[in-house]
């Protein structure tokens, strides 16, 4: 993990350029999807938030209050960088930090499995 100075902007987008999504081919769309999957972002937010769901019950939007405090971890699976930002208020809160770490570990387990499954599907198609 790297330490960053106050005011430093951290990249939370995948490394490199996304494939051209203006093309309508399924290969282009698949490439864009895989590119987006190369970065895992985990946000544990303490504060009020408004969550809207789709008709299928999937999270559509989350609007957080300005006074809340986030713990954020960004894992760049291609670049190999892991960055975690923890507000000073949570530096001694082991329960909150352990909860966030558990969420990061779950995400880090699920995402590679999903990528492997996607790769297997592509291999079967070709």
C-alpha positions as a Python dict, from the first residue, in 0.01 Angstrom:
ca = {
    (1, 'X'): (0, 0, 0),
    (2, 'X'): (117, 349, -74),
    (3, 'X'): (67, 653, 146),
    (4, 'X'): (-60, 967, -23),
    (5, 'X'): (-31, 1331, 77),
    (6, 'X'): (-343, 1528, 161),
    (7, 'X'): (-495, 1670, -154),
    (8, 'X'): (-356, 1396, -379),
    (9, 'X'): (-608, 1267, -630),
    (10, 'X'): (-625, 889, -647),
    (11, 'X'): (-709, 708, -971),
    (12, 'X'): (-1018, 491, -942),
    (13, 'X'): (-1051, 401, -1307),
    (14, 'X'): (-894, 107, -1487),
    (15, 'X'): (-538, 142, -1616),
    (16, 'X'): (-514, 225, -1985),
    (17, 'X'): (-781, 322, -2232),
    (18, 'X'): (-1116, 148, -2256),
    (19, 'X'): (-1201, -18, -2586),
    (20, 'X'): (-1406, 196, -2825),
    (21, 'X'): (-1763, 159, -2698),
    (22, 'X'): (-1906, 353, -2993),
    (23, 'X'): (-1877, 37, -3200),
    (24, 'X'): (-2183, -179, -3173),
    (25, 'X'): (-2005, -513, -3206),
    (26, 'X'): (-2042, -755, -2919),
    (27, 'X'): (-1662, -794, -2912),
    (28, 'X'): (-1623, -423, -2844),
    (29, 'X'): (-1889, -429, -2572),
    (30, 'X'): (-1726, -735, -2413),
    (31, 'X'): (-1387, -564, -2421),
    (32, 'X'): (-1531, -258, -2249),
    (33, 'X'): (-1694, -477, -1983),
    (34, 'X'): (-1371, -667, -1910),
    (35, 'X'): (-1179, -337, -1894),
    (36, 'X'): (-1420, -203, -1630),
    (37, 'X'): (-1379, -523, -1428),
    (38, 'X'): (-1006, -465, -1392),
    (39, 'X'): (-1061, -227, -1098),
    (40, 'X'): (-1244, -319, -779),
    (41, 'X'): (-1371, -34, -560),
    (42, 'X'): (-1501, -102, -210),
    (43, 'X'): (-1666, 183, -20),
    (44, 'X'): (-1780, 153, 341),
    (45, 'X'): (-1976, 469, 411),
    (46, 'X'): (-2083, 585, 758),
    (47, 'X'): (-2357, 844, 733),
    (48, 'X'): (-2698, 904, 584),
    (49, 'X'): (-2759, 796, 227),
    (50, 'X'): (-3050, 766, -13),
    (51, 'X'): (-3054, 442, -210),
    (52, 'X'): (-3275, 387, -515),
    (53, 'X'): (-3338, 44, -664),
    (54, 'X'): (-3438, -77, -1008),
    (55, 'X'): (-3764, -268, -1053),
    (56, 'X'): (-3556, -586, -1021),
    (57, 'X'): (-3428, -477, -678),
    (58, 'X'): (-3074, -394, -794),
    (59, 'X'): (-2905, -82, -655),
    (60, 'X'): (-2948, 195, -911),
    (61, 'X'): (-2811, 504, -733),
    (62, 'X'): (-2668, 596, -395),
    (63, 'X'): (-2667, 958, -284),
    (64, 'X'): (-2454, 1013, 26),
    (65, 'X'): (-2465, 1308, 264),
    (66, 'X'): (-2178, 1554, 270),
    (67, 'X'): (-2115, 1494, 640),
    (68, 'X'): (-2064, 1117, 614),
    (69, 'X'): (-1727, 945, 633),
    (70, 'X'): (-1611, 683, 380),
    (71, 'X'): (-1348, 414, 405),
    (72, 'X'): (-1242, 343, 47),
    (73, 'X'): (-1024, 71, -103),
    (74, 'X'): (-936, 59, -473),
    (75, 'X'): (-770, -253, -614),
    (76, 'X'): (-621, -216, -963),
    (77, 'X'): (-604, -580, -1072),
    (78, 'X'): (-404, -501, -1387),
    (79, 'X'): (-165, -247, -1237),
    (80, 'X'): (-136, -435, -907),
    (81, 'X'): (-197, -125, -694),
    (82, 'X'): (-405, -137, -374),
    (83, 'X'): (-502, 192, -212),
    (84, 'X'): (-704, 228, 110),
    (85, 'X'): (-817, 561, 254),
    (86, 'X'): (-931, 561, 618),
    (87, 'X'): (-1063, 880, 784),
    (88, 'X'): (-883, 976, 1105),
    (89, 'X'): (-1207, 912, 1298),
    (90, 'X'): (-1178, 540, 1219),
    (91, 'X'): (-807, 487, 1280),
    (92, 'X'): (-874, 317, 1617),
    (93, 'X'): (-1216, 168, 1529),
    (94, 'X'): (-1116, -196, 1482),
    (95, 'X'): (-1475, -310, 1429),
    (96, 'X'): (-1530, -72, 1136),
    (97, 'X'): (-1189, -145, 986),
    (98, 'X'): (-1240, -522, 1016),
    (99, 'X'): (-1584, -492, 853),
    (100, 'X'): (-1436, -297, 561),
    (101, 'X'): (-1149, -545, 527),
    (102, 'X'): (-1400, -831, 513),
    (103, 'X'): (-1587, -654, 232),
    (104, 'X'): (-1262, -599, 42),
    (105, 'X'): (-1170, -966, 81),
    (106, 'X'): (-1513, -1075, -43),
    (107, 'X'): (-1484, -848, -346),
    (108, 'X'): (-1130, -961, -416),
    (109, 'X'): (-1252, -1323, -415),
    (110, 'X'): (-1567, -1271, -622),
    (111, 'X'): (-1417, -1057, -899),
    (112, 'X'): (-1141, -1299, -1011),
    (113, 'X'): (-1394, -1583, -1008),
    (114, 'X'): (-1626, -1378, -1229),
    (115, 'X'): (-1340, -1297, -1466),
    (116, 'X'): (-1243, -1665, -1482),
    (117, 'X'): (-1604, -1760, -1561),
    (118, 'X'): (-1619, -1491, -1829),
    (119, 'X'): (-1298, -1629, -1980),
    (120, 'X'): (-1442, -1980, -1984),
    (121, 'X'): (-1753, -1854, -2164),
    (122, 'X'): (-1539, -1677, -2424),
    (123, 'X'): (-1331, -1991, -2477),
    (124, 'X'): (-1647, -2196, -2537),
    (125, 'X'): (-1773, -1943, -2791),
    (126, 'X'): (-1446, -1948, -2983),
}
